[in-house]
Short mmCIF file of C-alpha atoms and ligand atoms in Angstrom, two decimals:
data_model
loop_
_atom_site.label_atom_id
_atom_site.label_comp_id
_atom_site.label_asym_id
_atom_site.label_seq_id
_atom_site.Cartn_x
_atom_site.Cartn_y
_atom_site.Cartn_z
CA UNK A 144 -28.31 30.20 45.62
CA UNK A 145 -25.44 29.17 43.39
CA UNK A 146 -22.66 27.48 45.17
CA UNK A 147 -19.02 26.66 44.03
CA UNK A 148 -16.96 23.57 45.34
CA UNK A 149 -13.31 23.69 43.87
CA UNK A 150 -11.76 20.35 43.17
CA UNK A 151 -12.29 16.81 41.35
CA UNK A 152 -12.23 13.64 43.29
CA UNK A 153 -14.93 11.79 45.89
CA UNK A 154 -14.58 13.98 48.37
CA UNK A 155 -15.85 16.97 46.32
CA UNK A 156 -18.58 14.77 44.39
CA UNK A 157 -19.98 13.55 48.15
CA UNK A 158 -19.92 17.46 49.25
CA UNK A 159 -21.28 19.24 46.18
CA UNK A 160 -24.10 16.05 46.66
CA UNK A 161 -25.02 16.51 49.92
CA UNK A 162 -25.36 20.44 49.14
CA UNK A 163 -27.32 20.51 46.22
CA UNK A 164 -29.68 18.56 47.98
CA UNK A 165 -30.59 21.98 50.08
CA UNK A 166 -33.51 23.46 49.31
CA UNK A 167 -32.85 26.76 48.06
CA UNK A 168 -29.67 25.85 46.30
CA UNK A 169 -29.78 26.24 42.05
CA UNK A 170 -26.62 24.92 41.48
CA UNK A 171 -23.55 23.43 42.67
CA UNK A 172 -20.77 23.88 40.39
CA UNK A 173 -17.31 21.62 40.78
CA UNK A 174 -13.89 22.80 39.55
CA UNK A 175 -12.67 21.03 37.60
CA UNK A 176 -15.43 18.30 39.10
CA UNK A 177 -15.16 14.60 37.35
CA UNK A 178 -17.88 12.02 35.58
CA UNK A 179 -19.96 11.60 38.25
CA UNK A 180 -20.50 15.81 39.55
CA UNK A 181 -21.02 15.50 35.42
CA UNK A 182 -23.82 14.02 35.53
CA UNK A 183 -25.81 14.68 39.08
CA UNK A 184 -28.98 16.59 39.02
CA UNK A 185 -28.05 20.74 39.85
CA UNK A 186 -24.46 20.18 39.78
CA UNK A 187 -22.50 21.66 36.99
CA UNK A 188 -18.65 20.83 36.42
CA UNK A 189 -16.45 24.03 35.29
CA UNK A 190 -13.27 23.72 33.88
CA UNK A 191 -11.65 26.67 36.34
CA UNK A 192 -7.72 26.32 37.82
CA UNK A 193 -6.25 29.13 38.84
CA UNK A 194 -6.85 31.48 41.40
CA UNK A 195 -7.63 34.56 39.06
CA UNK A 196 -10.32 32.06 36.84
CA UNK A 197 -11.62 31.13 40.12
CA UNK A 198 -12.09 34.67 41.78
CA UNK A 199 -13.84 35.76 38.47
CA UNK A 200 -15.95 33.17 38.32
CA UNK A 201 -17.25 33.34 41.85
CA UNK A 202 -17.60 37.11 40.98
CA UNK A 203 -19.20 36.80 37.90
CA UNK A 204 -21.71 33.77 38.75
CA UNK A 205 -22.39 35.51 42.31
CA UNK A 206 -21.51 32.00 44.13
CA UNK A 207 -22.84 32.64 47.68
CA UNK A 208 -19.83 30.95 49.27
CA UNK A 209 -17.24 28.54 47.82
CA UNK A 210 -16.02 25.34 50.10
CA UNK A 211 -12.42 24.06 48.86
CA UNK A 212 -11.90 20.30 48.92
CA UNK A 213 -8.33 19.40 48.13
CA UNK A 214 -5.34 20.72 49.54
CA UNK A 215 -3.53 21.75 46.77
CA UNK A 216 -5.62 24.66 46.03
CA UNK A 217 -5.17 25.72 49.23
CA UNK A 218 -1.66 25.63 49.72
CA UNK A 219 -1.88 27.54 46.78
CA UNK A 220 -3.49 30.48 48.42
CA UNK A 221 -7.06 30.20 46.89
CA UNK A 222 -8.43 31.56 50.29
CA UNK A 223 -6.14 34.02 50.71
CA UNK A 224 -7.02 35.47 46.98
CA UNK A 225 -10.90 35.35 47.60
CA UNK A 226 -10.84 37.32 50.44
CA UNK A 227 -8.72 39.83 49.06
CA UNK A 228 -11.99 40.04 46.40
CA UNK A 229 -14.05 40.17 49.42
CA UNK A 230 -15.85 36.97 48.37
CA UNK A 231 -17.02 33.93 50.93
CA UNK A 232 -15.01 31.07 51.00
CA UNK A 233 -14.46 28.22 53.16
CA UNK A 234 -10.71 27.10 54.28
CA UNK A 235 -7.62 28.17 55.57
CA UNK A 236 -5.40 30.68 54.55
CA UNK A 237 -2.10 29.48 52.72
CA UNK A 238 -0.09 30.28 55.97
CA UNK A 239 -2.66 28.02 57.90
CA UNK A 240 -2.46 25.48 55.56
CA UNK A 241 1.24 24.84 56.50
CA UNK A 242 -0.33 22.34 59.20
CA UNK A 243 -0.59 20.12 56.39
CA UNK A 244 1.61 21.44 53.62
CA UNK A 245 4.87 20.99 56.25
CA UNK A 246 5.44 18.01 58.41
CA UNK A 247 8.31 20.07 60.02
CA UNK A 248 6.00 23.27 60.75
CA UNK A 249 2.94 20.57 62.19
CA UNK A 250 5.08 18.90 64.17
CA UNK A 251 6.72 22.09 65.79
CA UNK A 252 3.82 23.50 65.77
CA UNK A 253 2.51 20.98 68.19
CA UNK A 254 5.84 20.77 70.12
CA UNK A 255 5.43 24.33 70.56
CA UNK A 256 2.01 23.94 72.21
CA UNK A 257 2.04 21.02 73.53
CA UNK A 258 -0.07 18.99 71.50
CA UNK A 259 0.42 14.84 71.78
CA UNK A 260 2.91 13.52 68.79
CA UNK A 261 5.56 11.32 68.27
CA UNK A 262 8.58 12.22 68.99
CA UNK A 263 10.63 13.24 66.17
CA UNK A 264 13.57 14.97 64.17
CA UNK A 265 13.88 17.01 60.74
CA UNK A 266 16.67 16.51 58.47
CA UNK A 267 18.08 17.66 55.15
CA UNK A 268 20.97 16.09 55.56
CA UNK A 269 20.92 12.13 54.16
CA UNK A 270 24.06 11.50 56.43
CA UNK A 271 22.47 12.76 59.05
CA UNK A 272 19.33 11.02 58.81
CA UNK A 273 20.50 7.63 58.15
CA UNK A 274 23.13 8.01 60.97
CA UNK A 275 19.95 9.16 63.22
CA UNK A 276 18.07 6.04 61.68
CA UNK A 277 20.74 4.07 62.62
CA UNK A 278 21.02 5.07 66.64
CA UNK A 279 16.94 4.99 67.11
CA UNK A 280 16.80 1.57 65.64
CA UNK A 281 13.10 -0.28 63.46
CA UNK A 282 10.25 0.47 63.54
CA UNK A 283 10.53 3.84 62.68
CA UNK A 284 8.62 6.46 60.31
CA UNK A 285 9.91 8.50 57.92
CA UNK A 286 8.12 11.08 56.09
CA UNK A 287 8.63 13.59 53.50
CA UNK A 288 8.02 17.29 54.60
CA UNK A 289 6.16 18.34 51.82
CA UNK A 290 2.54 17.54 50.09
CA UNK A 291 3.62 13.67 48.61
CA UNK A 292 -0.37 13.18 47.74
CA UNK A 293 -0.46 10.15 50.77
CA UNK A 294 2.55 8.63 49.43
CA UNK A 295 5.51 10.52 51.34
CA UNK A 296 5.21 8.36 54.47
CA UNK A 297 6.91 5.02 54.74
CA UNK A 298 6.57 3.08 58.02
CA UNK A 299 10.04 0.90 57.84
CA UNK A 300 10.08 -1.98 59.62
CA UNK A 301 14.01 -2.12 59.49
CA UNK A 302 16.56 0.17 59.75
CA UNK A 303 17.77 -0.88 55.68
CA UNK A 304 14.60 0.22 54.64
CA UNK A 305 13.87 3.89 56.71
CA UNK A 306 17.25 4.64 55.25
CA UNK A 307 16.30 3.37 51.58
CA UNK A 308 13.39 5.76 52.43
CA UNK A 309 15.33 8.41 53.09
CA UNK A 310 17.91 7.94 50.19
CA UNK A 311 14.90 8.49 47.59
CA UNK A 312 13.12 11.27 49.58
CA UNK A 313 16.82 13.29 49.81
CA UNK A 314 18.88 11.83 47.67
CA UNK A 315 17.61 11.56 43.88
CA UNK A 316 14.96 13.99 43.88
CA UNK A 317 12.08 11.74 42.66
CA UNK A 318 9.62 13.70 45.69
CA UNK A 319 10.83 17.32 44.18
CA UNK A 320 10.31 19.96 46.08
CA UNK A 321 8.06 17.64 48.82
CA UNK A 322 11.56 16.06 49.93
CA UNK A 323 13.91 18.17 50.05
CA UNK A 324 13.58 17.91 54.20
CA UNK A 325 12.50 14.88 55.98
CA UNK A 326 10.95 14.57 59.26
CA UNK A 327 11.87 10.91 60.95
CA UNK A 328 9.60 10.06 63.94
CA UNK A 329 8.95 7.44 66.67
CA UNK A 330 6.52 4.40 65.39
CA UNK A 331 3.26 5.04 67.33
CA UNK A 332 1.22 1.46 67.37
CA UNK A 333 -2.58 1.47 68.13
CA UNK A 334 -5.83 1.78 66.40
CA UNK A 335 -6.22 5.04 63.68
CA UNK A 336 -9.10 7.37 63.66
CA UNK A 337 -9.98 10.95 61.75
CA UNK A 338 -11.51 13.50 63.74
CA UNK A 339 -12.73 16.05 61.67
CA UNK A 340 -13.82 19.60 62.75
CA UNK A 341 -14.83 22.63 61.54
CA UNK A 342 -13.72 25.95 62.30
CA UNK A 343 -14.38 29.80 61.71
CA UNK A 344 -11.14 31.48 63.40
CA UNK A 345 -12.78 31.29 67.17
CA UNK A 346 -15.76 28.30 66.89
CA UNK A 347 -15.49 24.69 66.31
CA UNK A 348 -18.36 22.71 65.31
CA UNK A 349 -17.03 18.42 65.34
CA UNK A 350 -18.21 16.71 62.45
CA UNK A 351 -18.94 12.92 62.75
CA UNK A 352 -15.85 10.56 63.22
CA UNK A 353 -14.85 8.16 61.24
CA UNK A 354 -11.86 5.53 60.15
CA UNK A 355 -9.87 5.52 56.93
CA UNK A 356 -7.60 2.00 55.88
CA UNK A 357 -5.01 3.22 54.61
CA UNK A 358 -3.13 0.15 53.38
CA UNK A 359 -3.95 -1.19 49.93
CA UNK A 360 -4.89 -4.45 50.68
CA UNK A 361 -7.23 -6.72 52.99
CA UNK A 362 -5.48 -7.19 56.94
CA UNK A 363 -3.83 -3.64 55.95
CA UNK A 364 -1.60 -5.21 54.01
CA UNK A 365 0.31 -3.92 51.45
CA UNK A 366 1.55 0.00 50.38
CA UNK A 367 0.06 3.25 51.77
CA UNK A 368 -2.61 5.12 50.17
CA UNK A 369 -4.72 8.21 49.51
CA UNK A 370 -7.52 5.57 51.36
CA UNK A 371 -9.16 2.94 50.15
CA UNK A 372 -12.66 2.62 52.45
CA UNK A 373 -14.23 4.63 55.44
CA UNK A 374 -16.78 4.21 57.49
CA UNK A 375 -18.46 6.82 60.21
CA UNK A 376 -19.03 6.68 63.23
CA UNK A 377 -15.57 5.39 64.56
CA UNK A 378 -16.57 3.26 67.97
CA UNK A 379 -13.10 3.65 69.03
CA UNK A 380 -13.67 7.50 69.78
CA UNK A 381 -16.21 7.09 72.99
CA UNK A 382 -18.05 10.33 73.96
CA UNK A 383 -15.41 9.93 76.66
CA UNK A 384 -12.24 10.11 74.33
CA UNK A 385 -14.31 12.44 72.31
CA UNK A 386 -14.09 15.02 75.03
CA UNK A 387 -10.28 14.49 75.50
CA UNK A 388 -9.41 14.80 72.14
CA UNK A 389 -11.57 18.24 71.63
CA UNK A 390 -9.44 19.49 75.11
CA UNK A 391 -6.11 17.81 74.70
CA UNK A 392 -5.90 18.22 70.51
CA UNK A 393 -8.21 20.69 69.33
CA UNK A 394 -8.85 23.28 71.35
CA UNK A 395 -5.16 24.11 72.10
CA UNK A 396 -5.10 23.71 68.14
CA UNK A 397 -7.26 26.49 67.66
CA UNK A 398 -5.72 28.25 70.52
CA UNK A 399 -2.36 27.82 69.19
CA UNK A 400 -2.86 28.86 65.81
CA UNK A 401 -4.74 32.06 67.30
CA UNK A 402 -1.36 32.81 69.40
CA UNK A 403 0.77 32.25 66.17
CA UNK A 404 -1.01 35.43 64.47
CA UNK A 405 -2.74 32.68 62.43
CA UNK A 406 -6.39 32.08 63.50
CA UNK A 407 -7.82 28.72 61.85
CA UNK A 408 -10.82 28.81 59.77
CA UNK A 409 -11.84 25.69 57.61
CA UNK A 410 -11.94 21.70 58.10
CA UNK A 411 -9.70 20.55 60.36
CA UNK A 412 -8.84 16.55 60.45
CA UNK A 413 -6.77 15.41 63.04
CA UNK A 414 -5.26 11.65 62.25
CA UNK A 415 -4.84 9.93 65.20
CA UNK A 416 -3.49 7.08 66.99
CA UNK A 417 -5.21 5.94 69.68
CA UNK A 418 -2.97 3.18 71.86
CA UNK A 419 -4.43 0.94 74.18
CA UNK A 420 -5.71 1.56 77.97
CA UNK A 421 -9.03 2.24 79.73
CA UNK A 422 -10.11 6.06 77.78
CA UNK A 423 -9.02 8.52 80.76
CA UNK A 424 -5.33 7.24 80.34
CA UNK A 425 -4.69 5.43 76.75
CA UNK A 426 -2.68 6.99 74.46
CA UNK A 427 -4.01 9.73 72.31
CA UNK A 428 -1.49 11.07 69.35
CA UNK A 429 -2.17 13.17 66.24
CA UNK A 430 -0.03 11.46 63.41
CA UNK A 431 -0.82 14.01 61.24
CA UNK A 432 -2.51 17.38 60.35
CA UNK A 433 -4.76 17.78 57.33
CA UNK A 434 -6.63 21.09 56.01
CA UNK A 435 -9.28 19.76 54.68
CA UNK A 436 -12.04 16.78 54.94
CA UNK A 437 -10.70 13.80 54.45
CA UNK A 438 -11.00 11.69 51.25
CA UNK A 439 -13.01 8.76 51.50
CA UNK A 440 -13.77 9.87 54.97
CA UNK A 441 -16.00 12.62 53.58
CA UNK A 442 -18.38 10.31 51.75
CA UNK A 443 -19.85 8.52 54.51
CA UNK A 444 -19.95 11.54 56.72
CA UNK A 445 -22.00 13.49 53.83
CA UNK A 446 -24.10 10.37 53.67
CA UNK A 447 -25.35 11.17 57.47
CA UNK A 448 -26.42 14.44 57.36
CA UNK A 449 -29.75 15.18 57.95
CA UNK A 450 -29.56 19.18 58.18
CA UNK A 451 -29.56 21.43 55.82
CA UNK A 452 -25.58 22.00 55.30
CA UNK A 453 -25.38 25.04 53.17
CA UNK A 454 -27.07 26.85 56.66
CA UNK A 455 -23.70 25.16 58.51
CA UNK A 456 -21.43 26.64 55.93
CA UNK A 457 -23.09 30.56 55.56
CA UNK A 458 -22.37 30.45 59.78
CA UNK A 459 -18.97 29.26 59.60
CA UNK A 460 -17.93 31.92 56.77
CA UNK A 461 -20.06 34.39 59.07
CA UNK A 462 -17.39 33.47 62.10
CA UNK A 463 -21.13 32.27 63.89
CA UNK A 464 -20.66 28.52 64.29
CA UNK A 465 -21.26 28.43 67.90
CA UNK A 466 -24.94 28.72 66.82
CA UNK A 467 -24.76 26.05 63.92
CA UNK A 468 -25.56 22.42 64.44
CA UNK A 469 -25.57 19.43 62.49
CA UNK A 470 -28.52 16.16 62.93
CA UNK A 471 -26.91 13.28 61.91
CA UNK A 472 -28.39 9.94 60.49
CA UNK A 473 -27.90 7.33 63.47
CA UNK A 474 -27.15 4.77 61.11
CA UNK A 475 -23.79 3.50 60.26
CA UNK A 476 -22.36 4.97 56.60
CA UNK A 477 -19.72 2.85 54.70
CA UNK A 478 -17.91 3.59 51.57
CA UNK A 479 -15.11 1.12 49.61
CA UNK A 480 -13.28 2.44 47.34
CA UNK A 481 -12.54 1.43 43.74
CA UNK A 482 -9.13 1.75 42.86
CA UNK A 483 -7.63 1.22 38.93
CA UNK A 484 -5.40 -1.46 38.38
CA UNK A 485 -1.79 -0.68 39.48
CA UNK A 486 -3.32 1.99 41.97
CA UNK A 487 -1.04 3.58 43.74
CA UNK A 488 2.06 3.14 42.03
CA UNK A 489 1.25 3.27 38.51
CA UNK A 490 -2.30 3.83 37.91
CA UNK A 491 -3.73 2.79 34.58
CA UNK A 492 -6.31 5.18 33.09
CA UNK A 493 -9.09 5.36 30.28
CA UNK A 494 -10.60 2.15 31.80
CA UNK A 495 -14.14 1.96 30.31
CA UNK A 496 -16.68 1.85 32.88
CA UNK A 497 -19.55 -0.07 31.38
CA UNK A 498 -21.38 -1.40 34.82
CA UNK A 499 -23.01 0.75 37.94
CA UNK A 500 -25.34 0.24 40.40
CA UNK A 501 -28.44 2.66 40.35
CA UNK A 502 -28.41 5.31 43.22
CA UNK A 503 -31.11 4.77 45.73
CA UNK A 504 -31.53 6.69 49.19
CA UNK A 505 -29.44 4.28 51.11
CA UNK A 506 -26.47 3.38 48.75
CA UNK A 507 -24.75 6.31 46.46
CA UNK A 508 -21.83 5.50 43.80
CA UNK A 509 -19.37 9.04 44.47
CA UNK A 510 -16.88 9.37 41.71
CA UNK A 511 -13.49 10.23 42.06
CA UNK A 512 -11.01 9.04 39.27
CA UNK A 513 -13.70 9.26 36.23
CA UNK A 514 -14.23 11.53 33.32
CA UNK A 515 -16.92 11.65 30.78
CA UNK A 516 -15.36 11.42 26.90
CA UNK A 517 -18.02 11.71 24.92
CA UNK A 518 -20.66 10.27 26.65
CA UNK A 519 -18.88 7.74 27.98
CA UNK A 520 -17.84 6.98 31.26
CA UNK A 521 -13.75 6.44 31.74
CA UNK A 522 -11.43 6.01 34.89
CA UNK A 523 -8.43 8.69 35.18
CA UNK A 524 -6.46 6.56 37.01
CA UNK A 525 -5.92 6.31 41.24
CA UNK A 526 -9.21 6.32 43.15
CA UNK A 527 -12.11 5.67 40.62
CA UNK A 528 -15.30 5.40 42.88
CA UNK A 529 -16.10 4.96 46.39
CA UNK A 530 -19.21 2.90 46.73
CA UNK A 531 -21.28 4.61 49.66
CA UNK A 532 -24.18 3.11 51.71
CA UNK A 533 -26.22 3.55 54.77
CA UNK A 534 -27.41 0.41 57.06
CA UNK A 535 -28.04 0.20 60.63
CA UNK A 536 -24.74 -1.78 61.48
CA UNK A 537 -21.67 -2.15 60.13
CA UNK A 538 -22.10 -5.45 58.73
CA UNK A 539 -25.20 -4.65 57.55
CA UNK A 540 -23.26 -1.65 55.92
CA UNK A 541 -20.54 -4.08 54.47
CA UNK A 542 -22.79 -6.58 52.92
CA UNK A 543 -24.93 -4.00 51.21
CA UNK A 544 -21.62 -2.22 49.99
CA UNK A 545 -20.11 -5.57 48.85
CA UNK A 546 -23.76 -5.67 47.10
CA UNK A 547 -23.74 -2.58 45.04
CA UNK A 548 -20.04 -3.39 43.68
CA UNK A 549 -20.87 -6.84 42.36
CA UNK A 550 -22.70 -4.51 39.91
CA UNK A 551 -19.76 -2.22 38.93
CA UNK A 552 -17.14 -3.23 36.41
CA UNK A 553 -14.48 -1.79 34.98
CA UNK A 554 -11.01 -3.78 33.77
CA UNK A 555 -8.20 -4.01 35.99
CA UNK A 556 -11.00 -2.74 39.22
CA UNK A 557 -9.53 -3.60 42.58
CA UNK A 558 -11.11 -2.97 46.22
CA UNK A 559 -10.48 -4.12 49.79
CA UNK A 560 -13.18 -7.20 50.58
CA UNK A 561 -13.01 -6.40 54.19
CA UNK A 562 -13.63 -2.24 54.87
CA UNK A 563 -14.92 -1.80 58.57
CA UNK A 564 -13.61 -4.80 59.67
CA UNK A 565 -12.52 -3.17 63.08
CA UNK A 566 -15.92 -2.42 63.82
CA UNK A 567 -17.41 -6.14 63.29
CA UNK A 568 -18.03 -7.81 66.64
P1 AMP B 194 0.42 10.73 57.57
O1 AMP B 194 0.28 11.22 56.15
O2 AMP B 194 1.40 11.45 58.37
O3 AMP B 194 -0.90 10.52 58.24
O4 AMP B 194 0.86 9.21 57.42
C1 AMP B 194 0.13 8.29 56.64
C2 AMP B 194 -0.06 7.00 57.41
O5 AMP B 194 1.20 6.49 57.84
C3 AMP B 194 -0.87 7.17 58.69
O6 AMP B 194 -2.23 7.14 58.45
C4 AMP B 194 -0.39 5.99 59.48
O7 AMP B 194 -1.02 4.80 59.05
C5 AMP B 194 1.06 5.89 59.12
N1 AMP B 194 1.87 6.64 60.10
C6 AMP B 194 2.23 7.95 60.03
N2 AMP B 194 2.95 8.32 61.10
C7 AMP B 194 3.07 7.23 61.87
C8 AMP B 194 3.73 6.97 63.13
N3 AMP B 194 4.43 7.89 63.78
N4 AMP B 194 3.63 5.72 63.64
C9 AMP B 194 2.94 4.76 62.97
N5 AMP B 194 2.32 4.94 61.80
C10 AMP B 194 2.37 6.15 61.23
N1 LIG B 195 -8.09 9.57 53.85
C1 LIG B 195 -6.98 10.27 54.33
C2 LIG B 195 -6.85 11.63 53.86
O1 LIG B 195 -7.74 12.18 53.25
O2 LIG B 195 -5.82 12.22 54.10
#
C-alpha cells in the first residue's frame, strides 16, 4: 500500500518512519517532507501544498489513507477537501480544528462543557486588557487567539510585562491575523504533561503519554518554544490520573464536540497541568488544545510501537477503533532536540550538517529543520533534529541520547543538557 503523510518537520519524519516499517506498505510519501524523509528507505518526499495538488495526488497515486501532521494544513481544510473526493484521511475537519486554531473557541468550548481550565477573559480591546491585567495582578498568561507557531503565549511574571505582551499581540500587528484577539488567563503552576488520543468521531484509542520542555534552556529557563526534548511514558500520569483525565477531559471532549454538530476525528493532545495533591483530588487542567500529535512528543511515542500502525490508522478512518490496539515497547523513549543557533527568535539557516550518528534499533536521528541541496545535508532554520533513543530508564535514555549527539555537528547547534530531568530519581 502507498501511504501519504502531509507535512515537513520531526513529527512527520518519526510517523512516516514508524509506518513504512509495516509490512505491506510500498511507500510512504511526505509533503513537502525534509532531508531526513529524503533519504529513509520507502519514503519518498513530494513537493505538494495545496489542497487541490494534494487531493490529486492521493487520487492519482491511490494513497490508501493520508495522516496530516501539522496544523496548518488542517486549519486549512485539507480534511474537509479529501472527503469531499471521497478519499481516506486522518484529522479533523477545519471546524474541529478551531480547538486549536482559536484560544477563544477552546476555552469556551470547555467553559461550555465543563471541562477543567483556567479561568480566563478574551479581549480585542488593548485598554481593556491592560486595565483587566492591571485588576488580576502577576503571574498571569496571556495568549494570542490565533495559530502563533508556539510563540503566542507569554507567561508574565509582572503586570509591566503581560501588558507589554498585550501591546505587541494588539497593538502593532507583528502576530497578524493570530492577534487580533487575546485571551488573558489565570497562571496555573504544577507539573506539564501531553496526553495524546486518537479519535474516529465516536472511539478513542490513548496513545502513550509523554512530557514536552517547553522552555529553551536547561532548569526551563529561558523563552517558549515549539519544544525542545520529550520523553514517553510521563510517570506523573498514574493509571489512576490516567482514568480521570480520559473521564474528566476527554470523554466530555468527544462528547462535547458530538453535541456541537462537530464530531472529532483525528489526534487529539490535551496539554495539561497537573498541580499537586494525592491523584483522586490534585489539580487536573488542560492549558491547551492541539489537533494533532505533538512535535517532539511524537518521536518517542513512534519509537515504542510495537504493532503494526498502518492496521491502527485503516480502523480509525473506518470509525472502528474500539477494536484497534496498540503494544507498546516497555522501555523508556527519549528524544532532544537540536535547535539552530538563534532558535526561536531568529533562526539561522543553511547550516552545513557534516556529522551524524548512524541509526541503529535503539537510537534514531528524526529530522525536522533540514533539507538536502545537492547532496548535501543543510539546516532550514528552528528545530533541526531530534535525537531519539530507547533504554530501559530514563537515565539510561539520557546518557545514550547525550551519546549519539556528541556525534552530530552542525555550527551554531544548541540543545538542552538536561531533557527528562523530572523523571530522574
Ligand atoms: P499553550 O500553547 O497554550 O500550551 O501554551 C504554551 C505554554 O505556555 C504551555 O505549555 C505552558 O508551559 C505555558 N502556559 C500556557 N498557559 C498557561 C497557564 N494558564 N498557566 C501557566 N502556564 C501556562
Ligand atoms: N510540543 C508541543 C506541541 O507540539 O504543541
Amino acid at each position: 500500500m502507498k501511504l501519504l503523510v502531509i507535512g515537513g518537520g520531526g513529527r512527520e519524519h518519526a510517523l512516516a518512519w514508524r509506518l513504512a516499517r509495516a509490512p505491506r506498505v510500498q511507500t510512504v510519501f511526505v509533503a513537502p517532507g525534509n532531508g531526513g524523509t529524503a533519504t529513509a528507505q520507502n519514503i519518498q518526499n513530494v513537493s505538494l501544498s495545496t489542497n487541490e495538488e494534494l487531493v490529486a495526488f492521493a487520487q492519482k497515486e491511490k494513497i490508501a489513507f493520508t495522516v496530516v501532521g501539522p496544523e496548518a494544513p488542517l486549519a486549512a481544510g485539507v480534511v474537509d477537501a479529501f472527503r469531499a473526493a471521497g478519499l481516506k484521511i486522518f484529522g479533523p475537519t477545519q471546524a474541529a480544528a478551531q480547538l486549536e486554531s482559536s484560544k477563544d473557541y477552546a476555552k469556551a468550548f470547555m467553559v461550555r462543557h465543563n471541562i477543567p481550565t483556567a479561568a480566563y477573559q478574551t479581549f480585542t480591546d488593548p485598554a481593556e486588557a491592560r486595565a483587566y491585567i492591571a485588576a488580576q495582578g502577576a503571574p498571569i498568561v496571556v495568549k494570542a487567539d490565533g495559530l502563533a507557531a508556539g510563540k503566542g503565549v507569554v507567561v508574565a511574571a509582572t503586570v509591566q510585562e503581560a501588558q507589554q505582551a498585550v501591546d505587541q499581540m494588539l497593538g502593532d500587528g507583528s502576530f497578524g491575523a493570530a492577534g487580533a484577539r487575546v485571551v488573558i488567563e489565570e497562571c496555573l503552576q504544577g507539573e506539564e504533561a501531553s496526553f495524546i488520543v486518537m479519535c474516529d468521531g465516536r472511539n478513542v484509542l490513548a496513545l502513550a503519554t509523554s512530557q514536552d520542555h517547553k522552555r529553551l534552556k536547561d532548569g526551563d529557563q529561558g523563552p517558549n518554544t515549539g519544544g525542545m526534548g520529550a520523553y514517553s511514558p510521563a510517570p506523573v500520569i498514574t493509571p489512576a490520573l490516567h482514568n480521570r483525565i480520559m473521564r474528566e477531559v476527554i470523554q466530555p471532549t468527544m462528547a462535547g464536540m458530538a453535541r456541537d454538530g462537530l464530531p472529532y476525528t483525528g489526534f487529539l493532545y490535551a496539554g495539561l497541568m497537573i498541580g499537586d495533591g494525592p491523584d483522586a483530588t490534585r489539580p487536573l487542567k488542560v492549558l491547551e488544545f492541539n489537533c494533532r500529535m505533538g512535535d517532539p512528543e511524537t518521536q518517542p511515542i513512534m519509537m515504542r510501537i510495537k504493532s503494526d500502525l498502518t492496521k491502527v490508522f485503516e480502523l480509525a478512518v473506518a470509525g472502528r477503533l474500539d477494536e484497534a490496539d496498540i503494544e507498546w515497547d516497555r522501555r523508556c523513549a527519549l528524544g532532544v532536540v537540536v535547535a539552530a543557533k538563534d532558535y526561536p527568535a531568529q533562526p539561522r539557516t543553511g547550516d552545513i550538517i557534516d556529522c551524524l550518528p548512524q541509526d541503529t534499533d535503539d537510537c534514531v536521528v528524526f529530522h525536522a529543520g533540514t533539507k538536502l541541496d545537492n547532496g548535501v545535508l543543510k539546516t532550514t532554520g528552528g528545530r533541526v533534529l531530534c535525537v531519539t533513543v530507547l533504554a530501559d530508564s530514563v537515565k539510561r535514555a539520557q546518557a545514550a541520547a547525550y551519546g549519539a549527539i556528541a556525534q552530530t555537528h552542525f555550527d551554531g547547534q544548541q540543545y538542552r543538557s538536561d531533557i527528562g530531568w523530572r523523571a530522574v530519581p
